[in-house]
């Protein structure tokens, strides 16, 4: 069966609270685990009123306590924002709390704008140009490499599996060079998907962690019992994308029937481009979309992204996505 994981941005709605968003994340993780999802990802974003996952390691601890078997991980930590030793300590702690269940995906984007990035880094010298060196340093901390001369406790000897995340060719090349699994952010940045996966597989060098390439790719799913309802539910995420791309991000708004058709051509073009790796509709629609996406990418794992305004509808969508995957 197709291996599915789930990416949760822990959305905050315009009628909800951060506390409710975090409670929803735990509930959705329990639901995904019961359905058979392989992995549950949480991503680091900062300074965004509509996303409650900034303290990613803390959110993962919350999700870890709500689940018992499913792997959980950062999809991802934006490593230029942090000292590698601190991330080793955080994820070493998570591995001690939830042994054998933690994954650490790493990205080089700030997860914010440059003002927020500056506020996060303060006087840290690290920046995205040092990302490869930071990844290697983090590996060394997690392995307990004595050549560092200092210890990450917790962290050393935990060997938390690392992933490289990306939306460009750089991440694919780095993941291949280091022999790490690779996840592509095609749910919002699909342009380089095919070339990045090709480069990753062709250039892959086996490592102690991984003997052959392992690639995941993200895919939006908005599923409901009817296509009309799925299209309505998808409009909350569509509104969020348009708001973000036009410089006006905020909390998630309620769905609007016919939203996309009401937009001017330039805004519709934004959505058509950003959401080209998506399936909106019934189980059959989602199954067809997943089948075509896997045929295109050869992905070893599909990361389902599905942000919706109504928590119950989102849980239903997550269940229908798994039903679609099982039908393939």
mmCIF file of C-alpha atoms in Angstrom:
data_model
loop_
_atom_site.group_PDB
_atom_site.id
_atom_site.type_symbol
_atom_site.label_atom_id
_atom_site.label_comp_id
_atom_site.label_asym_id
_atom_site.label_seq_id
_atom_site.Cartn_x
_atom_site.Cartn_y
_atom_site.Cartn_z
ATOM 1 C CA UNK A 1 0.000 0.000 0.000
ATOM 2 C CA UNK A 2 1.054 3.580 -0.657
ATOM 3 C CA UNK A 3 2.800 4.972 2.427
ATOM 4 C CA UNK A 4 1.145 8.182 3.655
ATOM 5 C CA UNK A 5 2.367 10.709 6.180
ATOM 6 C CA UNK A 6 0.680 13.926 7.253
ATOM 7 C CA UNK A 7 1.926 17.511 7.495
ATOM 8 C CA UNK A 8 0.175 19.668 10.093
ATOM 9 C CA UNK A 9 0.799 23.418 10.103
ATOM 10 C CA UNK A 10 -1.415 23.647 13.221
ATOM 11 C CA UNK A 11 -3.678 26.266 11.641
ATOM 12 C CA UNK A 12 -5.296 28.981 13.758
ATOM 13 C CA UNK A 13 -8.744 30.069 12.580
ATOM 14 C CA UNK A 14 -10.204 33.540 12.877
ATOM 15 C CA UNK A 15 -12.742 32.217 15.381
ATOM 16 C CA UNK A 16 -10.372 29.968 17.334
ATOM 17 C CA UNK A 17 -7.455 30.173 19.746
ATOM 18 C CA UNK A 18 -3.923 28.820 19.763
ATOM 19 C CA UNK A 19 -4.923 26.512 22.618
ATOM 20 C CA UNK A 20 -7.703 25.061 20.470
ATOM 21 C CA UNK A 21 -5.349 24.678 17.497
ATOM 22 C CA UNK A 22 -2.903 22.694 19.640
ATOM 23 C CA UNK A 23 -5.724 20.536 21.009
ATOM 24 C CA UNK A 24 -6.858 19.906 17.431
ATOM 25 C CA UNK A 25 -3.314 18.874 16.458
ATOM 26 C CA UNK A 26 -3.207 16.226 19.185
ATOM 27 C CA UNK A 27 -6.669 14.976 18.247
ATOM 28 C CA UNK A 28 -5.813 14.853 14.549
ATOM 29 C CA UNK A 29 -2.571 12.988 15.281
ATOM 30 C CA UNK A 30 -4.455 10.341 17.285
ATOM 31 C CA UNK A 31 -6.909 10.074 14.399
ATOM 32 C CA UNK A 32 -4.121 9.734 11.799
ATOM 33 C CA UNK A 33 -2.392 7.058 13.867
ATOM 34 C CA UNK A 34 -5.603 5.022 14.120
ATOM 35 C CA UNK A 35 -6.084 5.309 10.355
ATOM 36 C CA UNK A 36 -2.599 3.951 9.634
ATOM 37 C CA UNK A 37 -0.613 7.051 8.701
ATOM 38 C CA UNK A 38 3.096 6.310 8.876
ATOM 39 C CA UNK A 39 4.429 9.662 10.070
ATOM 40 C CA UNK A 40 3.136 12.998 11.410
ATOM 41 C CA UNK A 41 5.112 16.105 10.508
ATOM 42 C CA UNK A 42 5.042 19.551 12.133
ATOM 43 C CA UNK A 43 6.783 22.521 10.491
ATOM 44 C CA UNK A 44 8.558 25.562 11.919
ATOM 45 C CA UNK A 45 7.011 28.899 10.959
ATOM 46 C CA UNK A 46 7.403 32.216 12.752
ATOM 47 C CA UNK A 47 5.531 35.494 13.030
ATOM 48 C CA UNK A 48 2.387 34.146 11.339
ATOM 49 C CA UNK A 49 -0.945 34.623 13.079
ATOM 50 C CA UNK A 50 -2.467 31.627 11.303
ATOM 51 C CA UNK A 51 0.166 29.013 12.235
ATOM 52 C CA UNK A 52 0.789 27.759 15.799
ATOM 53 C CA UNK A 53 3.814 25.485 15.253
ATOM 54 C CA UNK A 54 6.669 27.965 15.878
ATOM 55 C CA UNK A 55 7.940 26.068 18.945
ATOM 56 C CA UNK A 56 8.178 22.905 16.892
ATOM 57 C CA UNK A 57 9.879 20.616 19.413
ATOM 58 C CA UNK A 58 7.314 21.574 22.074
ATOM 59 C CA UNK A 59 4.428 20.842 19.703
ATOM 60 C CA UNK A 60 5.983 17.471 18.850
ATOM 61 C CA UNK A 61 6.151 16.578 22.549
ATOM 62 C CA UNK A 62 2.454 17.433 22.801
ATOM 63 C CA UNK A 63 1.681 15.213 19.793
ATOM 64 C CA UNK A 64 3.943 12.467 21.070
ATOM 65 C CA UNK A 65 1.966 12.198 24.294
ATOM 66 C CA UNK A 66 -1.272 11.959 22.274
ATOM 67 C CA UNK A 67 0.024 9.024 20.173
ATOM 68 C CA UNK A 68 1.852 5.780 20.836
ATOM 69 C CA UNK A 69 3.123 4.106 17.656
ATOM 70 C CA UNK A 70 3.221 6.559 14.749
ATOM 71 C CA UNK A 71 6.501 8.266 13.898
ATOM 72 C CA UNK A 72 6.498 12.018 14.560
ATOM 73 C CA UNK A 73 8.910 14.608 13.329
ATOM 74 C CA UNK A 74 9.853 18.084 12.243
ATOM 75 C CA UNK A 75 9.013 18.771 8.650
ATOM 76 C CA UNK A 76 10.984 20.785 9.319
ATOM 77 C CA UNK A 77 13.323 22.682 11.572
ATOM 78 C CA UNK A 78 14.808 25.689 9.792
ATOM 79 C CA UNK A 79 18.368 25.081 10.918
ATOM 80 C CA UNK A 80 19.837 28.535 10.109
ATOM 81 C CA UNK A 81 17.594 29.873 12.894
ATOM 82 C CA UNK A 82 19.292 27.717 15.528
ATOM 83 C CA UNK A 83 22.579 26.532 16.928
ATOM 84 C CA UNK A 84 22.979 22.858 15.936
ATOM 85 C CA UNK A 85 23.770 21.894 19.535
ATOM 86 C CA UNK A 86 20.412 23.262 20.737
ATOM 87 C CA UNK A 87 18.528 21.224 18.112
ATOM 88 C CA UNK A 88 20.525 18.125 19.085
ATOM 89 C CA UNK A 89 19.469 18.652 22.699
ATOM 90 C CA UNK A 90 15.821 19.236 21.817
ATOM 91 C CA UNK A 91 15.489 16.231 19.539
ATOM 92 C CA UNK A 92 17.636 14.057 21.770
ATOM 93 C CA UNK A 93 15.125 14.848 24.494
ATOM 94 C CA UNK A 94 12.229 13.941 22.191
ATOM 95 C CA UNK A 95 13.942 10.668 21.287
ATOM 96 C CA UNK A 96 14.331 9.852 24.995
ATOM 97 C CA UNK A 97 10.624 10.586 25.548
ATOM 98 C CA UNK A 98 9.397 8.733 22.454
ATOM 99 C CA UNK A 99 12.121 6.208 21.551
ATOM 100 C CA UNK A 100 12.262 5.059 17.952
ATOM 101 C CA UNK A 101 9.562 7.483 16.805
ATOM 102 C CA UNK A 102 11.381 10.769 16.116
ATOM 103 C CA UNK A 103 12.460 12.166 12.733
ATOM 104 C CA UNK A 104 14.269 15.457 12.186
ATOM 105 C CA UNK A 105 13.725 17.159 8.849
ATOM 106 C CA UNK A 106 15.966 20.156 8.166
ATOM 107 C CA UNK A 107 15.444 23.138 5.904
ATOM 108 C CA UNK A 108 17.545 26.192 5.134
ATOM 109 C CA UNK A 109 14.777 28.793 4.686
ATOM 110 C CA UNK A 110 14.089 31.134 7.614
ATOM 111 C CA UNK A 111 10.450 30.062 7.941
ATOM 112 C CA UNK A 112 9.598 33.755 8.123
ATOM 113 C CA UNK A 113 10.617 37.091 6.638
ATOM 114 C CA UNK A 114 14.061 38.593 7.148
ATOM 115 C CA UNK A 115 12.989 40.786 10.078
ATOM 116 C CA UNK A 116 11.767 37.762 12.007
ATOM 117 C CA UNK A 117 14.877 35.824 11.022
ATOM 118 C CA UNK A 118 17.039 38.570 12.494
ATOM 119 C CA UNK A 119 15.005 38.555 15.704
ATOM 120 C CA UNK A 120 15.406 34.794 15.983
ATOM 121 C CA UNK A 121 19.135 34.669 15.350
ATOM 122 C CA UNK A 122 20.151 37.678 17.416
ATOM 123 C CA UNK A 123 23.959 37.480 17.383
ATOM 124 C CA UNK A 124 24.245 33.981 15.913
ATOM 125 C CA UNK A 125 26.715 33.902 13.056
ATOM 126 C CA UNK A 126 24.836 31.039 11.380
ATOM 127 C CA UNK A 127 22.972 31.754 8.161
ATOM 128 C CA UNK A 128 21.525 29.747 5.304
ATOM 129 C CA UNK A 129 24.832 29.727 3.413
ATOM 130 C CA UNK A 130 26.303 27.635 6.234
ATOM 131 C CA UNK A 131 23.457 25.144 6.096
ATOM 132 C CA UNK A 132 25.542 22.130 4.885
ATOM 133 C CA UNK A 133 28.121 22.677 7.627
ATOM 134 C CA UNK A 134 25.365 23.064 10.216
ATOM 135 C CA UNK A 135 23.799 19.763 9.125
ATOM 136 C CA UNK A 136 27.130 17.943 9.467
ATOM 137 C CA UNK A 137 27.710 19.534 12.876
ATOM 138 C CA UNK A 138 24.250 18.452 14.024
ATOM 139 C CA UNK A 139 24.961 14.914 12.834
ATOM 140 C CA UNK A 140 28.131 14.917 14.881
ATOM 141 C CA UNK A 141 26.307 16.079 18.031
ATOM 142 C CA UNK A 142 23.655 13.374 17.628
ATOM 143 C CA UNK A 143 26.341 10.747 17.105
ATOM 144 C CA UNK A 144 28.362 11.887 20.126
ATOM 145 C CA UNK A 145 31.455 12.602 18.019
ATOM 146 C CA UNK A 146 34.302 13.193 20.475
ATOM 147 C CA UNK A 147 36.113 15.445 17.997
ATOM 148 C CA UNK A 148 33.625 18.198 18.811
ATOM 149 C CA UNK A 149 35.106 18.500 22.293
ATOM 150 C CA UNK A 150 31.658 19.187 23.784
ATOM 151 C CA UNK A 151 28.593 17.059 24.379
ATOM 152 C CA UNK A 152 24.915 17.522 23.567
ATOM 153 C CA UNK A 153 23.086 15.987 26.534
ATOM 154 C CA UNK A 154 20.433 14.806 25.801
ATOM 155 C CA UNK A 155 21.263 14.171 22.185
ATOM 156 C CA UNK A 156 24.582 12.372 21.941
ATOM 157 C CA UNK A 157 24.218 8.787 20.832
ATOM 158 C CA UNK A 158 20.538 9.207 19.987
ATOM 159 C CA UNK A 159 21.147 8.980 16.221
ATOM 160 C CA UNK A 160 17.820 10.680 15.455
ATOM 161 C CA UNK A 161 17.255 10.150 11.703
ATOM 162 C CA UNK A 162 17.865 13.305 9.700
ATOM 163 C CA UNK A 163 16.006 14.343 6.552
ATOM 164 C CA UNK A 164 16.749 17.160 4.153
ATOM 165 C CA UNK A 165 13.723 19.188 3.101
ATOM 166 C CA UNK A 166 13.626 21.439 0.090
ATOM 167 C CA UNK A 167 11.835 23.143 -2.740
ATOM 168 C CA UNK A 168 14.882 23.627 -4.967
ATOM 169 C CA UNK A 169 17.774 21.665 -6.414
ATOM 170 C CA UNK A 170 20.129 22.629 -3.576
ATOM 171 C CA UNK A 171 18.397 20.423 -1.014
ATOM 172 C CA UNK A 172 18.296 17.502 -3.430
ATOM 173 C CA UNK A 173 22.037 17.743 -4.027
ATOM 174 C CA UNK A 174 22.810 17.999 -0.311
ATOM 175 C CA UNK A 175 20.570 15.062 0.630
ATOM 176 C CA UNK A 176 22.221 12.972 -2.082
ATOM 177 C CA UNK A 177 25.741 13.922 -1.003
ATOM 178 C CA UNK A 178 25.063 13.110 2.665
ATOM 179 C CA UNK A 179 23.044 9.960 1.945
ATOM 180 C CA UNK A 180 19.922 11.226 3.724
ATOM 181 C CA UNK A 181 16.218 10.882 2.919
ATOM 182 C CA UNK A 182 14.761 13.813 1.013
ATOM 183 C CA UNK A 183 11.331 15.451 1.154
ATOM 184 C CA UNK A 184 10.140 17.940 -1.455
ATOM 185 C CA UNK A 185 7.691 20.743 -0.599
ATOM 186 C CA UNK A 186 5.559 20.299 -3.716
ATOM 187 C CA UNK A 187 2.392 21.221 -1.825
ATOM 188 C CA UNK A 188 3.295 24.908 -2.210
ATOM 189 C CA UNK A 189 6.438 25.085 -4.395
ATOM 190 C CA UNK A 190 6.062 22.524 -7.204
ATOM 191 C CA UNK A 191 8.289 24.056 -9.874
ATOM 192 C CA UNK A 192 11.486 22.027 -9.391
ATOM 193 C CA UNK A 193 9.842 18.787 -8.223
ATOM 194 C CA UNK A 194 10.762 16.493 -11.104
ATOM 195 C CA UNK A 195 14.311 17.756 -11.591
ATOM 196 C CA UNK A 196 15.048 17.719 -7.861
ATOM 197 C CA UNK A 197 13.932 14.113 -7.445
ATOM 198 C CA UNK A 198 15.943 13.082 -10.503
ATOM 199 C CA UNK A 199 19.096 14.775 -9.193
ATOM 200 C CA UNK A 200 18.609 13.262 -5.738
ATOM 201 C CA UNK A 201 18.320 9.724 -7.070
ATOM 202 C CA UNK A 202 21.138 10.014 -9.612
ATOM 203 C CA UNK A 203 23.629 11.606 -7.223
ATOM 204 C CA UNK A 204 22.747 9.642 -4.077
ATOM 205 C CA UNK A 205 25.666 8.242 -2.072
ATOM 206 C CA UNK A 206 24.905 5.547 0.517
ATOM 207 C CA UNK A 207 25.510 6.478 4.139
ATOM 208 C CA UNK A 208 25.411 4.878 7.556
ATOM 209 C CA UNK A 209 21.787 6.035 7.871
ATOM 210 C CA UNK A 210 20.523 5.095 4.404
ATOM 211 C CA UNK A 211 21.687 2.576 1.806
ATOM 212 C CA UNK A 212 19.540 3.770 -1.108
ATOM 213 C CA UNK A 213 17.517 6.873 -1.983
ATOM 214 C CA UNK A 214 14.284 7.504 -0.119
ATOM 215 C CA UNK A 215 12.154 10.350 -1.397
ATOM 216 C CA UNK A 216 8.934 11.842 -0.058
ATOM 217 C CA UNK A 217 6.835 14.475 -1.807
ATOM 218 C CA UNK A 218 4.016 16.607 -0.440
ATOM 219 C CA UNK A 219 0.530 16.616 -1.960
ATOM 220 C CA UNK A 220 -2.539 18.648 -0.969
ATOM 221 C CA UNK A 221 -5.733 16.695 -0.319
ATOM 222 C CA UNK A 222 -9.124 18.292 0.244
ATOM 223 C CA UNK A 223 -11.609 15.431 0.386
ATOM 224 C CA UNK A 224 -15.303 15.217 1.220
ATOM 225 C CA UNK A 225 -18.303 13.095 0.374
ATOM 226 C CA UNK A 226 -19.108 15.309 -2.627
ATOM 227 C CA UNK A 227 -16.881 17.236 -4.981
ATOM 228 C CA UNK A 228 -18.795 20.442 -4.322
ATOM 229 C CA UNK A 229 -18.228 20.189 -0.586
ATOM 230 C CA UNK A 230 -14.516 19.410 -1.074
ATOM 231 C CA UNK A 231 -14.138 22.476 -3.283
ATOM 232 C CA UNK A 232 -15.854 24.611 -0.651
ATOM 233 C CA UNK A 233 -13.629 23.265 2.136
ATOM 234 C CA UNK A 234 -10.492 23.841 0.049
ATOM 235 C CA UNK A 235 -11.313 27.526 -0.225
ATOM 236 C CA UNK A 236 -10.000 28.302 3.281
ATOM 237 C CA UNK A 237 -6.515 27.163 2.258
ATOM 238 C CA UNK A 238 -6.907 28.932 -1.064
ATOM 239 C CA UNK A 239 -7.692 32.165 0.764
ATOM 240 C CA UNK A 240 -4.608 31.660 2.940
ATOM 241 C CA UNK A 241 -2.346 31.165 -0.094
ATOM 242 C CA UNK A 242 -3.696 34.244 -1.848
ATOM 243 C CA UNK A 243 -3.293 36.299 1.342
ATOM 244 C CA UNK A 244 0.280 35.094 1.808
ATOM 245 C CA UNK A 245 1.314 35.678 -1.800
ATOM 246 C CA UNK A 246 -0.178 39.170 -1.788
ATOM 247 C CA UNK A 247 1.561 40.157 1.449
ATOM 248 C CA UNK A 248 -1.448 39.982 3.744
ATOM 249 C CA UNK A 249 -1.232 36.730 5.770
ATOM 250 C CA UNK A 250 -3.530 36.165 8.721
ATOM 251 C CA UNK A 251 -5.658 33.601 10.504
ATOM 252 C CA UNK A 252 -7.510 30.958 8.520
ATOM 253 C CA UNK A 253 -10.870 32.151 7.249
ATOM 254 C CA UNK A 254 -14.141 30.212 6.824
ATOM 255 C CA UNK A 255 -14.745 28.443 3.522
ATOM 256 C CA UNK A 256 -16.557 30.322 0.765
ATOM 257 C CA UNK A 257 -18.515 28.516 -1.927
ATOM 258 C CA UNK A 258 -17.309 29.511 -5.392
ATOM 259 C CA UNK A 259 -14.299 31.360 -3.962
ATOM 260 C CA UNK A 260 -11.831 30.526 -6.717
ATOM 261 C CA UNK A 261 -14.242 31.473 -9.487
ATOM 262 C CA UNK A 262 -14.802 34.838 -7.802
ATOM 263 C CA UNK A 263 -11.135 35.810 -8.029
ATOM 264 C CA UNK A 264 -9.539 37.993 -10.683
ATOM 265 C CA UNK A 265 -7.436 36.139 -13.267
ATOM 266 C CA UNK A 266 -4.086 36.928 -11.616
ATOM 267 C CA UNK A 267 -5.220 35.479 -8.262
ATOM 268 C CA UNK A 268 -6.645 32.374 -9.943
ATOM 269 C CA UNK A 269 -3.299 31.951 -11.689
ATOM 270 C CA UNK A 270 -1.526 32.063 -8.303
ATOM 271 C CA UNK A 271 -3.729 29.259 -7.007
ATOM 272 C CA UNK A 272 -3.466 27.153 -10.162
ATOM 273 C CA UNK A 273 0.309 27.367 -9.927
ATOM 274 C CA UNK A 274 0.796 26.903 -6.184
ATOM 275 C CA UNK A 275 -1.755 24.092 -5.826
ATOM 276 C CA UNK A 276 -0.967 22.093 -8.937
ATOM 277 C CA UNK A 277 0.052 19.114 -6.754
ATOM 278 C CA UNK A 278 -3.406 18.674 -5.248
ATOM 279 C CA UNK A 279 -6.562 16.595 -5.302
ATOM 280 C CA UNK A 280 -9.930 18.139 -4.468
ATOM 281 C CA UNK A 281 -13.031 15.974 -4.414
ATOM 282 C CA UNK A 282 -14.349 12.557 -3.430
ATOM 283 C CA UNK A 283 -12.417 9.401 -2.559
ATOM 284 C CA UNK A 284 -12.292 8.493 -6.237
ATOM 285 C CA UNK A 285 -10.949 11.943 -7.161
ATOM 286 C CA UNK A 286 -8.267 11.724 -4.501
ATOM 287 C CA UNK A 287 -7.321 8.181 -5.514
ATOM 288 C CA UNK A 288 -6.889 9.304 -9.116
ATOM 289 C CA UNK A 289 -4.807 12.287 -8.008
ATOM 290 C CA UNK A 290 -2.580 10.209 -5.752
ATOM 291 C CA UNK A 291 -2.101 7.565 -8.430
ATOM 292 C CA UNK A 292 -1.004 10.149 -10.996
ATOM 293 C CA UNK A 293 1.262 11.911 -8.490
ATOM 294 C CA UNK A 294 3.040 8.689 -7.501
ATOM 295 C CA UNK A 295 3.376 7.659 -11.144
ATOM 296 C CA UNK A 296 4.951 11.032 -11.866
ATOM 297 C CA UNK A 297 7.308 11.178 -8.889
ATOM 298 C CA UNK A 298 7.966 7.574 -7.886
ATOM 299 C CA UNK A 299 7.758 8.854 -4.309
ATOM 300 C CA UNK A 300 8.446 6.313 -1.581
ATOM 301 C CA UNK A 301 6.108 8.275 0.683
ATOM 302 C CA UNK A 302 3.442 10.897 0.042
ATOM 303 C CA UNK A 303 3.091 13.679 2.608
ATOM 304 C CA UNK A 304 -0.542 14.726 2.739
ATOM 305 C CA UNK A 305 -1.143 18.407 3.481
ATOM 306 C CA UNK A 306 -4.699 19.415 4.297
ATOM 307 C CA UNK A 307 -5.521 22.573 6.233
ATOM 308 C CA UNK A 308 -9.222 23.226 6.734
ATOM 309 C CA UNK A 309 -11.277 25.619 8.812
ATOM 310 C CA UNK A 310 -13.551 22.998 10.368
ATOM 311 C CA UNK A 311 -11.745 20.395 12.465
ATOM 312 C CA UNK A 312 -14.377 17.713 11.913
ATOM 313 C CA UNK A 313 -14.271 18.180 8.159
ATOM 314 C CA UNK A 314 -10.494 17.997 8.261
ATOM 315 C CA UNK A 315 -10.600 14.697 10.132
ATOM 316 C CA UNK A 316 -13.017 13.379 7.543
ATOM 317 C CA UNK A 317 -10.692 14.482 4.751
ATOM 318 C CA UNK A 318 -7.736 12.741 6.407
ATOM 319 C CA UNK A 319 -9.770 9.542 6.634
ATOM 320 C CA UNK A 320 -10.866 9.757 3.011
ATOM 321 C CA UNK A 321 -7.262 10.300 1.889
ATOM 322 C CA UNK A 322 -6.246 7.057 3.590
ATOM 323 C CA UNK A 323 -9.240 5.286 2.067
ATOM 324 C CA UNK A 324 -8.108 6.525 -1.353
ATOM 325 C CA UNK A 325 -4.546 5.326 -0.755
ATOM 326 C CA UNK A 326 -5.754 1.884 0.277
ATOM 327 C CA UNK A 327 -7.784 1.610 -2.932
ATOM 328 C CA UNK A 328 -4.717 1.950 -5.154
#
